[in-house]
Coordinates of C-alpha atoms in Angstrom, one line a residue:
Chain A
M1 CA 189.2 78.4 72.2
S2 CA 191.3 81.5 71.9
L3 CA 190.4 85.0 72.6
L4 CA 192.5 88.1 72.3
G5 CA 195.4 85.8 71.3
V6 CA 195.5 84.1 74.7
G7 CA 194.5 80.6 75.6
V8 CA 191.6 80.0 78.0
R9 CA 193.9 78.6 80.7
D10 CA 196.1 81.6 80.5
R11 CA 193.2 84.0 80.7
A12 CA 191.6 82.2 83.6
A13 CA 194.9 82.1 85.4
N14 CA 195.5 85.7 85.0
L15 CA 192.1 87.2 85.5
L16 CA 192.4 87.4 89.2
D17 CA 195.4 88.8 91.0
G18 CA 197.1 85.9 92.6
W19 CA 194.8 83.4 91.0
V20 CA 195.9 79.9 92.0
P21 CA 195.5 77.2 89.4
F22 CA 193.8 74.0 90.6
V23 CA 196.5 71.5 90.1
P24 CA 196.4 68.5 92.5
A25 CA 199.5 68.4 94.8
P26 CA 202.0 65.8 93.6
R27 CA 201.9 64.0 97.0
R28 CA 198.2 63.7 96.8
P29 CA 197.0 60.1 96.2
A30 CA 194.9 59.7 93.1
P31 CA 191.2 59.9 94.1
A32 CA 188.9 57.0 93.3
P33 CA 187.3 57.5 89.8
G34 CA 184.6 60.2 90.1
A35 CA 185.0 60.5 93.9
C36 CA 184.9 63.9 95.6
D37 CA 187.8 63.6 98.0
D38 CA 188.9 66.0 100.8
V39 CA 191.4 68.8 100.6
T40 CA 194.6 67.6 102.2
P41 CA 196.5 69.7 104.9
D42 CA 199.2 70.3 102.3
E43 CA 196.8 72.4 100.3
L44 CA 195.5 74.5 103.1
D45 CA 197.8 77.4 102.2
L46 CA 196.6 77.3 98.6
L47 CA 193.0 77.1 99.8
R48 CA 193.5 80.1 102.1
R49 CA 194.7 82.2 99.1
R50 CA 191.8 81.0 97.0
V51 CA 189.3 82.0 99.7
I52 CA 190.7 85.5 99.9
N53 CA 190.7 85.9 96.1
V54 CA 187.3 84.5 95.3
V55 CA 185.4 85.9 98.2
G56 CA 187.0 89.3 97.8
H57 CA 186.1 89.5 94.1
E58 CA 182.6 88.0 94.4
L59 CA 181.6 90.2 97.3
R60 CA 182.8 93.4 95.6
T61 CA 179.9 93.6 93.2
P62 CA 177.0 93.2 95.7
I63 CA 178.7 95.5 98.3
T64 CA 179.4 98.1 95.6
T65 CA 175.7 97.8 94.6
L66 CA 174.5 98.1 98.2
R67 CA 176.6 101.2 98.9
G68 CA 175.5 102.9 95.6
L69 CA 171.8 102.1 96.1
A70 CA 171.9 103.3 99.7
D71 CA 173.5 106.6 98.7
L72 CA 170.8 107.1 96.1
L73 CA 168.1 106.2 98.6
A74 CA 169.4 108.8 101.1
A75 CA 168.9 111.5 98.5
E76 CA 165.7 110.3 97.0
E77 CA 162.5 112.2 97.7
D78 CA 160.1 110.4 95.3
P79 CA 158.4 107.6 97.3
E80 CA 158.0 105.3 94.2
K81 CA 161.7 105.7 93.3
A82 CA 162.7 105.2 96.9
A83 CA 160.6 101.9 96.9
V84 CA 162.5 100.7 93.9
L85 CA 165.8 101.4 95.6
R86 CA 164.8 99.7 98.8
E87 CA 163.8 96.6 96.8
G88 CA 167.2 96.6 95.1
I89 CA 168.9 96.9 98.4
A90 CA 166.9 94.0 99.9
R91 CA 167.6 91.8 96.9
T92 CA 171.3 92.5 97.0
A93 CA 171.5 92.0 100.7
R94 CA 169.8 88.6 100.3
R95 CA 172.4 87.8 97.7
V96 CA 175.3 88.5 100.1
E97 CA 173.5 86.5 102.7
A98 CA 173.2 83.5 100.4
L99 CA 176.9 83.8 99.5
L100 CA 177.8 83.7 103.2
D101 CA 175.4 80.8 103.9
D102 CA 177.1 78.8 101.2
L103 CA 180.5 79.8 102.5
L104 CA 179.6 78.5 106.0
L105 CA 177.9 75.3 104.6
A106 CA 180.9 74.4 102.5
A107 CA 183.1 74.8 105.6
G108 CA 180.8 72.5 107.5
V109 CA 179.2 75.2 109.6
S110 CA 175.5 74.6 109.2
T111 CA 174.2 77.8 110.5
A112 CA 172.0 78.1 107.4
L113 CA 170.1 74.9 108.4
P114 CA 168.0 74.1 111.5
V115 CA 169.8 71.9 114.0
A116 CA 167.7 68.7 113.8
D117 CA 168.0 65.0 113.5
P118 CA 167.6 63.4 110.0
E119 CA 164.1 62.5 109.2
P120 CA 162.4 60.6 106.3
T121 CA 162.3 62.8 103.1
E122 CA 161.1 61.7 99.7
I123 CA 163.1 62.2 96.5
A124 CA 161.8 60.9 93.2
G125 CA 159.8 58.1 94.8
V126 CA 162.5 56.9 97.3
V127 CA 162.6 57.9 101.0
V128 CA 166.0 59.0 102.4
L129 CA 167.1 60.0 105.8
A130 CA 168.3 63.7 105.9
R131 CA 168.0 66.7 108.1
P132 CA 165.1 69.1 107.3
G133 CA 166.1 71.4 104.5
V134 CA 169.1 69.4 103.3
V135 CA 167.4 67.7 100.3
D136 CA 165.8 71.0 99.2
K137 CA 169.1 72.8 99.4
V138 CA 171.1 70.0 97.6
L139 CA 168.6 69.7 94.8
A140 CA 168.4 73.5 94.5
E141 CA 172.2 73.8 94.1
L142 CA 172.3 71.0 91.5
R143 CA 169.4 72.5 89.6
E144 CA 171.1 75.9 89.5
N145 CA 174.3 74.3 88.3
A146 CA 172.5 72.4 85.5
E147 CA 170.6 75.4 84.4
R148 CA 173.8 77.5 84.4
Y149 CA 176.1 75.1 82.6
A150 CA 173.8 72.8 80.6
G151 CA 171.0 75.4 80.0
H152 CA 168.2 73.1 81.2
P153 CA 166.9 71.6 84.5
P154 CA 168.4 68.3 85.4
E155 CA 166.6 64.9 85.5
V156 CA 166.4 63.5 89.0
T157 CA 166.0 59.7 89.4
A158 CA 166.3 57.5 92.5
R159 CA 166.7 53.8 93.4
V160 CA 167.4 51.7 96.4
E161 CA 170.6 49.7 96.9
G162 CA 170.7 47.8 100.2
D163 CA 170.5 50.3 103.0
Q164 CA 171.2 53.2 100.8
A165 CA 169.1 55.4 98.6
V166 CA 170.9 56.4 95.4
V167 CA 169.8 59.7 93.8
V168 CA 171.2 60.7 90.4
V169 CA 170.9 64.3 89.2
A170 CA 171.8 64.4 85.5
D171 CA 171.9 66.8 82.6
R172 CA 172.7 66.7 78.9
G173 CA 175.0 69.7 78.9
P174 CA 178.7 69.8 77.8
G175 CA 179.9 67.8 80.8
V176 CA 183.2 68.6 82.7
P177 CA 186.7 68.3 81.3
P178 CA 188.1 65.0 82.6
E179 CA 191.0 66.7 84.3
E180 CA 188.6 68.9 86.3
L181 CA 186.4 66.0 87.5
P182 CA 188.4 65.2 90.7
L183 CA 188.3 68.9 91.6
V184 CA 184.8 70.0 91.1
C185 CA 183.7 69.3 94.7
E186 CA 186.6 71.3 96.1
P187 CA 185.5 74.6 97.7
F188 CA 186.2 77.6 95.5
F189 CA 187.0 75.5 92.5
R190 CA 185.8 77.0 89.3
G191 CA 186.2 75.5 85.8
E192 CA 188.1 77.5 83.3
A193 CA 185.1 78.5 81.3
A194 CA 183.2 79.5 84.4
V195 CA 185.9 81.9 85.5
L196 CA 185.2 84.0 82.4
T197 CA 181.5 83.9 82.2
H198 CA 179.9 83.4 85.6
H199 CA 180.0 85.2 88.9
S200 CA 180.2 82.5 91.6
L201 CA 182.1 81.5 94.6
G202 CA 182.6 78.0 93.2
L203 CA 180.9 76.5 96.2
G204 CA 177.8 74.7 94.8
L205 CA 179.2 71.1 94.7
A206 CA 181.3 71.7 97.8
V207 CA 178.1 72.6 99.7
V208 CA 176.3 69.6 98.3
K209 CA 179.2 67.3 99.4
A210 CA 179.4 68.8 102.9
L211 CA 175.6 68.5 103.5
V212 CA 175.3 65.0 102.2
E213 CA 178.3 63.8 104.1
Q214 CA 177.1 65.4 107.3
D215 CA 174.0 63.2 106.9
G216 CA 176.1 60.1 106.5
G217 CA 176.0 59.9 102.8
S218 CA 178.4 60.4 99.9
V219 CA 178.7 62.2 96.6
A220 CA 180.3 61.1 93.3
V221 CA 180.4 62.9 90.0
R222 CA 181.0 61.7 86.4
N223 CA 180.4 62.6 82.8
R224 CA 177.6 60.7 81.1
E225 CA 177.9 58.5 78.0
G226 CA 176.4 60.4 75.1
G227 CA 177.2 63.7 76.8
G228 CA 176.2 65.4 80.0
F229 CA 177.2 65.5 83.6
E230 CA 175.7 63.6 86.6
V231 CA 176.0 63.8 90.3
E232 CA 175.3 60.6 92.4
L233 CA 174.1 61.2 95.9
R234 CA 174.0 58.3 98.4
F235 CA 171.8 58.8 101.4
P236 CA 171.0 56.4 104.2
R237 CA 167.6 54.9 103.4
A238 CA 164.7 55.4 105.7
G239 CA 162.8 52.4 107.0
Chain B
M1 CA 175.7 111.6 76.7
R2 CA 173.6 108.6 75.5
I3 CA 174.9 105.4 77.2
V4 CA 174.3 101.7 77.1
V5 CA 175.0 99.8 80.3
A6 CA 176.0 96.1 80.1
D7 CA 176.1 93.9 83.2
D8 CA 174.6 90.5 84.0
E9 CA 173.5 91.6 87.4
P10 CA 170.1 93.4 87.2
D11 CA 170.7 95.5 90.3
V12 CA 174.0 96.7 89.0
R13 CA 172.2 97.9 85.9
L14 CA 169.6 99.6 88.1
L15 CA 172.3 101.3 90.1
L16 CA 174.2 102.4 86.9
R17 CA 171.1 103.7 85.3
L18 CA 170.1 105.8 88.3
Q19 CA 173.7 107.1 88.9
L20 CA 174.2 108.0 85.2
Q21 CA 170.8 109.7 85.0
L22 CA 171.6 111.7 88.2
A23 CA 174.8 112.8 86.5
G24 CA 172.8 114.1 83.5
H25 CA 173.3 111.3 81.1
E26 CA 170.6 109.3 79.2
V27 CA 170.7 105.5 79.5
V28 CA 169.4 104.3 76.1
G29 CA 169.7 100.6 76.7
E30 CA 170.5 97.9 79.3
A31 CA 172.2 94.6 78.3
A32 CA 172.7 91.4 80.2
D33 CA 175.6 90.2 78.0
G34 CA 178.1 91.3 75.4
A35 CA 176.0 90.4 72.3
E36 CA 173.0 92.4 73.6
A37 CA 175.3 95.3 74.3
V38 CA 176.6 95.2 70.7
R39 CA 173.0 95.0 69.4
L40 CA 171.8 97.9 71.5
C41 CA 174.7 100.1 70.6
R42 CA 174.1 99.4 67.0
E43 CA 170.3 100.2 67.3
T44 CA 170.7 103.3 69.4
A45 CA 173.9 104.6 68.0
A46 CA 174.9 105.2 71.7
D47 CA 177.8 107.5 72.5
A48 CA 179.2 105.2 75.1
V49 CA 178.9 101.8 76.7
V50 CA 179.7 100.8 80.3
L51 CA 180.8 97.2 79.8
D52 CA 181.1 94.5 82.5
L53 CA 183.8 92.1 81.4
L54 CA 182.7 88.8 83.0
M55 CA 179.2 87.9 81.6
P56 CA 177.6 84.7 80.5
G57 CA 177.3 84.2 76.7
T58 CA 179.3 86.8 74.9
T59 CA 181.8 88.3 77.5
G60 CA 182.8 91.9 77.6
F61 CA 186.2 90.9 76.2
E62 CA 184.6 89.4 73.2
A63 CA 182.2 92.3 72.7
I64 CA 185.0 94.9 72.5
P65 CA 186.1 94.2 68.9
Q66 CA 182.5 93.9 67.8
L67 CA 181.7 97.3 69.3
R68 CA 184.8 98.8 67.6
A69 CA 183.5 97.4 64.3
L70 CA 180.2 99.3 64.5
D71 CA 179.5 102.1 62.0
K72 CA 179.4 104.5 65.0
P73 CA 181.6 102.8 67.6
P74 CA 180.7 103.9 71.1
R75 CA 183.3 105.0 73.7
I76 CA 183.9 101.9 75.7
V77 CA 184.5 101.9 79.5
A78 CA 185.2 98.5 81.1
Y79 CA 183.6 98.3 84.5
S80 CA 184.7 95.3 86.4
A81 CA 184.9 93.8 89.9
V82 CA 188.0 91.9 88.6
A83 CA 191.1 93.9 87.7
G84 CA 194.0 91.5 87.8
E85 CA 197.2 91.9 85.8
F86 CA 195.7 90.2 82.7
V87 CA 192.6 92.5 82.7
R88 CA 194.7 95.6 83.3
S89 CA 197.2 94.8 80.5
E90 CA 194.5 93.8 78.0
M91 CA 192.5 96.9 78.6
A92 CA 195.6 99.0 78.3
R93 CA 196.6 97.2 75.1
L94 CA 193.1 97.8 73.6
D95 CA 193.1 101.4 74.9
V96 CA 189.9 100.8 76.9
P97 CA 189.7 102.7 80.2
L98 CA 189.1 100.3 83.1
V99 CA 187.2 101.3 86.1
L100 CA 187.0 99.0 89.2
K101 CA 183.5 98.6 90.6
S102 CA 183.2 100.7 93.7
G103 CA 180.6 102.7 95.6
D104 CA 182.1 105.9 94.2
V105 CA 180.6 106.7 90.7
G106 CA 183.2 109.5 90.2
P107 CA 185.8 107.5 88.4
L108 CA 183.2 106.0 86.1
L109 CA 181.9 109.4 85.1
E110 CA 185.4 110.7 84.5
A111 CA 186.2 107.7 82.3
L112 CA 183.0 108.2 80.3
T113 CA 183.8 111.8 79.6
G114 CA 187.5 111.2 79.0
E115 CA 188.7 113.4 81.8
H116 CA 192.3 112.8 83.0
E117 CA 193.4 111.5 79.7

């Protein structure tokens, strides 16, 4: 794909001031196929710069909107128009709140979830052990990803393997370029196409990984035969 | 001035519509992506379009040449939360004024009317 005479990678790399390309560090051992591995200490500086860039840019739009709507509200005398402005302010504030929740969840700070022990929760006919709210949040993130990138809701299936419950969330979208697969669970990673077309912190799969691992599970990602992308979640099985 | 606003965020469109109306302009269409912006500009023969650059589907970058090819091309103002070196140089090359999203609507109004050029 080329646009304005510049390749996608070049455009993505240059869209944001100081944008840092997601190239695995040379010293980093190759991750297991499809595994979502952790960011190494060597990459902390890169990660810090990514955080500043992505958060700064993604917060600019809602904060600009909040300020503008608040200014208009202060001068508005018509009650009906004022109500529209208040609703816009409330929606935008909730959006900022959701961004911050995801930021904390991806960092392993679960202030967005109740502090509670895992309890039996049903997914697609299989009962897993997870803290209240985790399954709903994880499935919501994966559903949003599928609808955004594949254009349709994902299929969710589950099976039992020994003491684990294996949940697969799969779509029939374009999948992920193979070189991006080991990176998609990293906080703030955004695929090249997504940088151009979607506002996002790039935290969806990082949030999923953090939540599932906090409950003693694991996450793997892969492209599907015949096209599409799937996320495999392994939870401790209840009972 | 008759203006089309294009942004994938509904509340940004709401804000732009109200700000532009307050400044005495008429918002003749709201688009959620670049293709819709081109269609609305064609249908309304708008004088100007406020164009977000990062949108799903047809991006603002892709919409610019299509807008320029219209029978009555509108004045284009790029309105973006992202203004890195690439964006700045591309908009300069295309001679499209670039306004960084901010709470102050003044720079956007100046860009629409061509002040300070």
